[in-house]
XYZ file of C-alpha atoms in Angstrom:
355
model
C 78.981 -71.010 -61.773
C 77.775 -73.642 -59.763
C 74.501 -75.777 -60.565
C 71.369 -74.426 -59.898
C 69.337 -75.604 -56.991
C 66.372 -77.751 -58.068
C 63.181 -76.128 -58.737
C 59.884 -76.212 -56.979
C 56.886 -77.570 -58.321
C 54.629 -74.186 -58.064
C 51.391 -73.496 -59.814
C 52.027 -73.176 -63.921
C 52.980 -69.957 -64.687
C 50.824 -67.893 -66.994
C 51.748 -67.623 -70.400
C 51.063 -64.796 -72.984
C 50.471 -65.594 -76.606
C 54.170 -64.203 -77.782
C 54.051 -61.669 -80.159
C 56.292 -61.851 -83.436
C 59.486 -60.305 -82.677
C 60.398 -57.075 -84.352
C 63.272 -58.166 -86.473
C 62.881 -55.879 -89.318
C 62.994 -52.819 -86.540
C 65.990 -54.732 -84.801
C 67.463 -55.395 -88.091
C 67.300 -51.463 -89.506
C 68.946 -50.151 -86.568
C 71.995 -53.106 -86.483
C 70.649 -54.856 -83.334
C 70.978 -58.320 -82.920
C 69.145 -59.459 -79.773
C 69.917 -62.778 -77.888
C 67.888 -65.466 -78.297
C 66.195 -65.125 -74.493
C 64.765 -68.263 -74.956
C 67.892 -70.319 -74.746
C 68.720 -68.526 -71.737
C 68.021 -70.842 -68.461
C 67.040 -69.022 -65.071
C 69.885 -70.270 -62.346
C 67.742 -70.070 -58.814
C 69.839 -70.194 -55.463
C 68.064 -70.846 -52.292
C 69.165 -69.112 -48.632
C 67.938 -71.180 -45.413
C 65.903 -68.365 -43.873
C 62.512 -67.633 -43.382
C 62.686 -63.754 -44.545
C 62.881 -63.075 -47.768
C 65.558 -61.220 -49.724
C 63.958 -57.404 -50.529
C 66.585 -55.926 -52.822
C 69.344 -56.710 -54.940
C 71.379 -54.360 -57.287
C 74.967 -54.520 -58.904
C 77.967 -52.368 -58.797
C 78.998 -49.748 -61.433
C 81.557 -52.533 -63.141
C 78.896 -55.589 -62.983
C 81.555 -57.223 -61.057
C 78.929 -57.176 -57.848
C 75.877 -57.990 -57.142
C 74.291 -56.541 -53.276
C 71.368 -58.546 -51.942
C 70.202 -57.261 -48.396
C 66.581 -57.855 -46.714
C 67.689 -61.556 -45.226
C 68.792 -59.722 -41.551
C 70.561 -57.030 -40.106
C 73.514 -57.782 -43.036
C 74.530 -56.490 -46.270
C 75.875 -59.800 -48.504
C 77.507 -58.880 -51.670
C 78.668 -61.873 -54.513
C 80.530 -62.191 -57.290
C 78.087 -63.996 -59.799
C 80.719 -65.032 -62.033
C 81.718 -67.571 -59.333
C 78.737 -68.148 -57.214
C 75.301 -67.080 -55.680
C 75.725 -69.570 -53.525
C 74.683 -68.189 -49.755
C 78.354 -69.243 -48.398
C 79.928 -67.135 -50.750
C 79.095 -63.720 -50.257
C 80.845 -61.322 -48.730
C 79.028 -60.272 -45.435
C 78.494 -56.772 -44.067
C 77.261 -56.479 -40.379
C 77.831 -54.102 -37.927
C 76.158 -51.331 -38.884
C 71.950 -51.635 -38.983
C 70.356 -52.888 -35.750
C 67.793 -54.334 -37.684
C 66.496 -55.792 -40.594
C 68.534 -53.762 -43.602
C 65.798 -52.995 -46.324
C 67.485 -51.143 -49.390
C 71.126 -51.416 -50.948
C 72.348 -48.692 -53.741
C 75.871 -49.110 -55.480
C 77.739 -45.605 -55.863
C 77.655 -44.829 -59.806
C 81.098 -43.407 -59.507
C 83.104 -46.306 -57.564
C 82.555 -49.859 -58.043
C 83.609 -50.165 -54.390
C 81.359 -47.714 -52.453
C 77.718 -48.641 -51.900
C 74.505 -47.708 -48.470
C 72.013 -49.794 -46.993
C 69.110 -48.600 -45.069
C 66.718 -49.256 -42.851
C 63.318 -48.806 -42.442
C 63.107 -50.020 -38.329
C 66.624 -48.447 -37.184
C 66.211 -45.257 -39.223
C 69.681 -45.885 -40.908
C 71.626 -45.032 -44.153
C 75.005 -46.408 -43.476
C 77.634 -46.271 -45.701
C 80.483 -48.929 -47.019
C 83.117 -49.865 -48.688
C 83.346 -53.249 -50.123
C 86.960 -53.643 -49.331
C 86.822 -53.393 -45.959
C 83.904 -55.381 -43.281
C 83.252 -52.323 -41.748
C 81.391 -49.351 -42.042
C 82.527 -46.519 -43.102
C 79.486 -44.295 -42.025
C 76.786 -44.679 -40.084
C 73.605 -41.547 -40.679
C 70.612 -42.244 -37.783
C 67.865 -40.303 -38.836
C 64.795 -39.192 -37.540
C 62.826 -40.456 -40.212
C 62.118 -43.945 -41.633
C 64.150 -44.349 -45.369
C 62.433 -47.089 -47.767
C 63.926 -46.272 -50.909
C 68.198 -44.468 -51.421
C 69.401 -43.726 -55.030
C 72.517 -41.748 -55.612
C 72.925 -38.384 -58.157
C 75.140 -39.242 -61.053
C 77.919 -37.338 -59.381
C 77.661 -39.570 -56.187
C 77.504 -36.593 -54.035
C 74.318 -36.664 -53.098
C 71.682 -39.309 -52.632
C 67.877 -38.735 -52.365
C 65.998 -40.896 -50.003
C 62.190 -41.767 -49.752
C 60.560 -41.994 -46.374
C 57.887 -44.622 -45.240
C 55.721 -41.514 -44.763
C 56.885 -40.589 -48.415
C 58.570 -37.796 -47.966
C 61.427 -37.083 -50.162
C 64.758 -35.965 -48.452
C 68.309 -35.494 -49.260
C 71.756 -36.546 -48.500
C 75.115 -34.448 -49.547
C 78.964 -35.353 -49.179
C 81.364 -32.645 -47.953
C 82.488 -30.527 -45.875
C 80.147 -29.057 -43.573
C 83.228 -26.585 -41.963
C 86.788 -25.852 -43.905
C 88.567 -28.066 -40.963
C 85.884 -30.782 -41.193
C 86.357 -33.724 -43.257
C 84.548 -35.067 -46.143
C 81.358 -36.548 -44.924
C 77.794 -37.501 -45.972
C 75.253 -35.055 -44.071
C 71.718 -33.322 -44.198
C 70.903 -31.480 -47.359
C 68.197 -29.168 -46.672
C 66.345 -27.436 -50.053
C 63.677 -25.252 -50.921
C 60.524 -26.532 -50.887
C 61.508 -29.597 -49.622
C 58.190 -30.168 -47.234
C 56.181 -30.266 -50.303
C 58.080 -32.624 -51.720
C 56.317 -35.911 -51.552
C 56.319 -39.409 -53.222
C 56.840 -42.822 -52.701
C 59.259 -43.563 -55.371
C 61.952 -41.404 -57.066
C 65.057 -41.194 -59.402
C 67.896 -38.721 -60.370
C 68.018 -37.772 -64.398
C 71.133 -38.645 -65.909
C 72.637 -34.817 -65.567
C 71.714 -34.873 -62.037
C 69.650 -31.650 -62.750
C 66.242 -33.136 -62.096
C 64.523 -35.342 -60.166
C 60.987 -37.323 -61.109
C 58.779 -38.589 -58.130
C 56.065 -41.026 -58.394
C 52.977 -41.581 -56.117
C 51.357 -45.040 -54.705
C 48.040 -43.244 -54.465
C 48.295 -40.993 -57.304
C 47.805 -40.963 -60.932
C 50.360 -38.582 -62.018
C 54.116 -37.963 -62.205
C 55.706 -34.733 -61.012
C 59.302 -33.806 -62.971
C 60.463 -31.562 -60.249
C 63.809 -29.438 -61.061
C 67.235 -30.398 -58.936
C 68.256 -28.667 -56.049
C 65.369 -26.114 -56.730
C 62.712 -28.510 -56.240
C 59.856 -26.537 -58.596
C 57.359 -28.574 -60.538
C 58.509 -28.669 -64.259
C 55.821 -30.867 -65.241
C 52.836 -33.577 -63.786
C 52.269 -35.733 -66.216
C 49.136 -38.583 -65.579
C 50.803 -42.262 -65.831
C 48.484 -44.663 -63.746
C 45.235 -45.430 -62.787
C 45.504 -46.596 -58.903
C 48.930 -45.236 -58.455
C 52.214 -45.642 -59.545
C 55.360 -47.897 -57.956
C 58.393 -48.219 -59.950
C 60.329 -46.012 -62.534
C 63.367 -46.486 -64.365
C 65.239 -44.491 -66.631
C 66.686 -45.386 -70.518
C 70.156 -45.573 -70.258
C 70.568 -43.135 -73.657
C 68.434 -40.728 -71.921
C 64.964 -41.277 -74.603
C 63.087 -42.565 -71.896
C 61.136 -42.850 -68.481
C 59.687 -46.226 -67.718
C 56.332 -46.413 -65.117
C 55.012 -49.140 -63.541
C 51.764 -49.242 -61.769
C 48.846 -50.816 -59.951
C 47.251 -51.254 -63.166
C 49.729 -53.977 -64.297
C 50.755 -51.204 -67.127
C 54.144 -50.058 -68.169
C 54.321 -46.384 -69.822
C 57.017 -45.288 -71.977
C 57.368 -41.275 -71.500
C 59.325 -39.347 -74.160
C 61.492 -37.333 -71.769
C 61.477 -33.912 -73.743
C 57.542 -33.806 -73.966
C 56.417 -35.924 -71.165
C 54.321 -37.714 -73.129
C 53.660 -41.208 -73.667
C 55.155 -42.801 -76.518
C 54.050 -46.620 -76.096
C 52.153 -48.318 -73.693
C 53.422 -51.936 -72.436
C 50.719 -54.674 -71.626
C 52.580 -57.575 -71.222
C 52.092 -57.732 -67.814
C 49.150 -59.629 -66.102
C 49.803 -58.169 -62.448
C 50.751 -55.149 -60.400
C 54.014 -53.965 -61.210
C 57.211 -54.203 -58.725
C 59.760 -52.673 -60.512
C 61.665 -51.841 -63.423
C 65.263 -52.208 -65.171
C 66.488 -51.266 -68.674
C 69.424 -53.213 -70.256
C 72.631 -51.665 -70.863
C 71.994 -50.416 -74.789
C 68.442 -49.319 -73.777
C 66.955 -51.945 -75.886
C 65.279 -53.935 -73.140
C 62.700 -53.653 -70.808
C 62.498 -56.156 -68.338
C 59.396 -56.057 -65.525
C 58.907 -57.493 -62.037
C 55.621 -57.853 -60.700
C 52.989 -59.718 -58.413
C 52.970 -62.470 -60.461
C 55.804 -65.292 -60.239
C 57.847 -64.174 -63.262
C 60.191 -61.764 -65.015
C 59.149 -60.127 -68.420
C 61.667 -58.562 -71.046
C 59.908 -56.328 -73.178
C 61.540 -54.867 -76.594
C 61.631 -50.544 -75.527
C 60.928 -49.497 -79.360
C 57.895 -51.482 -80.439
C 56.964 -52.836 -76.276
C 56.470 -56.030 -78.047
C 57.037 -59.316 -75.178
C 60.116 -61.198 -76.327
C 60.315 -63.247 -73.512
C 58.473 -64.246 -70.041
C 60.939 -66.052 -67.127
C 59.367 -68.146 -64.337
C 60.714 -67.552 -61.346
C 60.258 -68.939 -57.908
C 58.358 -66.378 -56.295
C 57.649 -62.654 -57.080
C 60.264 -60.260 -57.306
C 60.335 -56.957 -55.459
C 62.981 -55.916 -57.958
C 64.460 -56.533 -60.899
C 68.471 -55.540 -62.176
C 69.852 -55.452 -65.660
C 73.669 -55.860 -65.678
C 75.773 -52.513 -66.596
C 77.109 -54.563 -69.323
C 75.645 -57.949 -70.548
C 72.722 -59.168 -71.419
C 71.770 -60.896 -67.897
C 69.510 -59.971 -64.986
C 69.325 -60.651 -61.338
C 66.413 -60.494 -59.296
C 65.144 -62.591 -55.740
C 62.131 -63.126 -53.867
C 60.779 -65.635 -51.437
C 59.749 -69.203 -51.802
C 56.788 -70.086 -48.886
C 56.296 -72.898 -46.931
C 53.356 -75.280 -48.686
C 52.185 -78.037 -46.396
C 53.962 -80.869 -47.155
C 57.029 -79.293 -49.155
C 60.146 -78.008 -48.368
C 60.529 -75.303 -45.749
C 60.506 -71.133 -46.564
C 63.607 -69.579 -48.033
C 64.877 -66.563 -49.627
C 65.844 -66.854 -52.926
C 68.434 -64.818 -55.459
C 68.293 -65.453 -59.226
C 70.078 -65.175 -62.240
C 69.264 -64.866 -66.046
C 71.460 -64.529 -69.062
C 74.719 -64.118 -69.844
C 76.909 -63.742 -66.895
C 80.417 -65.704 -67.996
C-alpha cells in the first residue's frame, strides 16, 4: 500500500473511558482478537468538493466500490492502492450524481449503483467499462441490497417506500434480465432502511421517524413481528454473519442487539456519543463496528457490547464496511474547507489488516 496522506489537524476527538476487555469471554470460546490498537487508520484524499456517500466490498474482499464523488462508479483494489488514480472507473450509465453501490453476494464481479436524481439502478460488471443494464424508474432509489440468491434486490425510495427488483425471464423467448417485481401488499410496505435475512425468506424494515422494527415475511410481505428499537427513529441495521443477530442504530446514538428468534433485545451498546450512520459486523460475528455523526469509527465486542476500540477519522462516515474476510474496515466521508486550511475533499479510509 502506499503511504497515507497526512492528516488534518481537526478538533480532538472524544474519547470514552475504555472498558476492560472481555478476555475471559474471548478466551472460553477460543477467540483471540487483534490488538485494534496497533492498527493505524490509512486516510486517502480525492480532489473534489463532494463527498464520497458509500463504499462497500465485493463477495471475495478483493474490491472495494466507492461512488457519491460524480456521475461514476470507482472500484480499487486496496491491497495495492486507494489512491484516487487507481481505481477502476465506471461512467456511462447515471446522468447524475450516483448515490448507492451494492456488490452481488453470488459473483465477485457483478455489482448496481443508483441514483437518487436520475431515478437509476444500473447494473455492471467489473470486467468490462460498460454497463450491462440500465433500470429508469419512476421512483427515486436511496438505498439497493441484494437477496442472498442475487436474484432479486430490494430497493428503498426517498419517499420510503420499499420496492423490488427480480432477474429472469419475463417471456420463454426473452432473455435473462433484471425487471419489476410486483408483491402483495407492497403499498404498505414502508421504511427508510431495509435488509434481506440470510435465507432470503424475510425481510426487516426500519423507520427514520419511528420507534419500532417491522420483520415482514419474503415475497408475502405480512408483518411477523414490530418490535420497538429507538427513541427518535431508527437508521441503520446490519445483520450477524452466523445468523444470532440484528444490529440497530438510531437517533438516540444507541446500538440494539435483537436475538433474531424472539425479537428481543439481548444487549444494548452505548459506546456511541452521536447519531448513528451505519453498521457492519466482522466476518466471525465477533465485531461490531459503528459509524456515526461524530468524526470516528467504533468497534464494539457483539457478546458483552463492551468498546474495544474508538478510530479517528477525518470526517463522519455515512457508512461503515467490515471485510468478508480479515479483520479490516473501510469507510469515507468528507473533509471541509476551514478558513485558512487546505481545500474540501472526499476522503476513503482504511483500518486493519488488509495485506
Amino acid at each position: 500500500m502506499l503511504n497515507m496522506a497526512s492528516a488534518q489537524d481537526d478538533e480532538p476527538i472524544p474519547q470514552r473511558q475504555p472498558s476492560p476487555p472481555p478476555h475471559t469471554t474471548f478466551a472460553a470460546r477460543g477467540i483471540h482478537p487483534p490488538n485494534f490498537s496497533a492498527f493505524k487508520p490509512k486516510d486517502y484524499r480525492h480532489p473534489t468538493t463532494q463527498p464520497i456517500t458509500h463504499v462497500a466490498w465485493n463477495c471475495d474482499g478483493r474490491k472495494l466500490a466507492g461512488v457519491g464523488v460524480d456521475k461514476t462508479a470507482r472500484v480499487w483494489n486496496p491491497d495495492k492502492s486507494l489512491e484516487y488514480r487507481s481505481a477502476q472507473a465506471y461512467s456511462g450509465g447515471h446522468s447524475d450524481d450516483v448515490d448507492y453501490v451494492s456488490w452481488n453476494p453470488t459473483h465477485p464481479e457483478l455489482f448496481c449503483t443508483s441514483g437518487q436524481r436520475d431515478r437509476r439502478i444500473v447494473f455492471w460488471d467489473a470486467r468490462q467499462s460498460r454497463f450491462t443494464q440500465q433500470c429508469v424508474l419512476k421512483v427515486a432509489p436511496s438505498y439497493t441490497q441484494y437477496a442472498p440468491d442475487g436474484r432479486s434486490i430490494l430497493y428503498v425510495t426517498a419517499g420510503q417506500q420499499l420496492m423490488f427488483l427480480s432477474y429472469g425471464k419475463e417471456t420463454e423467448e426473452a432473455k435473462e434480465q433484471w425487471h419489476p417485481k410486483i408483491l402483495p401488499n407492497q403499498k404498505e410496505s414502508v421504511g427508510s432502511k431495509a435488509i434481506f435475512n440470510h435465507t432470503g425468506d424475510g425481510v426487516v424494515v426500519a423507520f427514520h421517524s419511528e420507534h419500532t422494527l417491522r420483520v415482514l415475511d419474503y415475497p408475502s410481505l405480512d408483518v411477523r413481528d414490530s418490535p420497538a428499537a429507538h427513541v427518535g427513529g431508527c437508521m441503520a441495521l446490519a445483520l450477524d454473519p452466523r445468523g444470532r443477530y440484528l444490529a440497530s442504530g438510531g437517533l438516540d446514538s444507541i446500538v440494539n442487539l435483537f436475538d433474531v428468534r424472539d425479537w428481543i433485545v439481548s444487549r444494548t451498546i452505548t459506546a456511541c456519543e452521536n447519531n448513528v450512520n451505519d453498521l457492519s459486523f466482522s466476518h466471525d460475528g465477533e465485531f461490531l463496528a459503528i459509524a456515526s455523526t461524530g468524526s470516528y469509527i467504533d468497534i464494539c465486542a457483539v457478546e458483552t457490547g463492551l468498546s474495544m476500540h474508538r478510530i479517528s477519522a477525518l470526517a463522519p462516515s455515512p457508512t461503515v464496511s467490515w471485510h468478508p474476510s480479515k479483520y479490516a474496515l473501510a469507510y469515507c466521508g468528507q473533509i471541509k474547507a476551514r478558513e485558512g486550511g487546505p481545500p474540501p475533499a472526499a476522503v476513503i479510509s482504511m483500518f486493519g489488516l488488509i495485506e
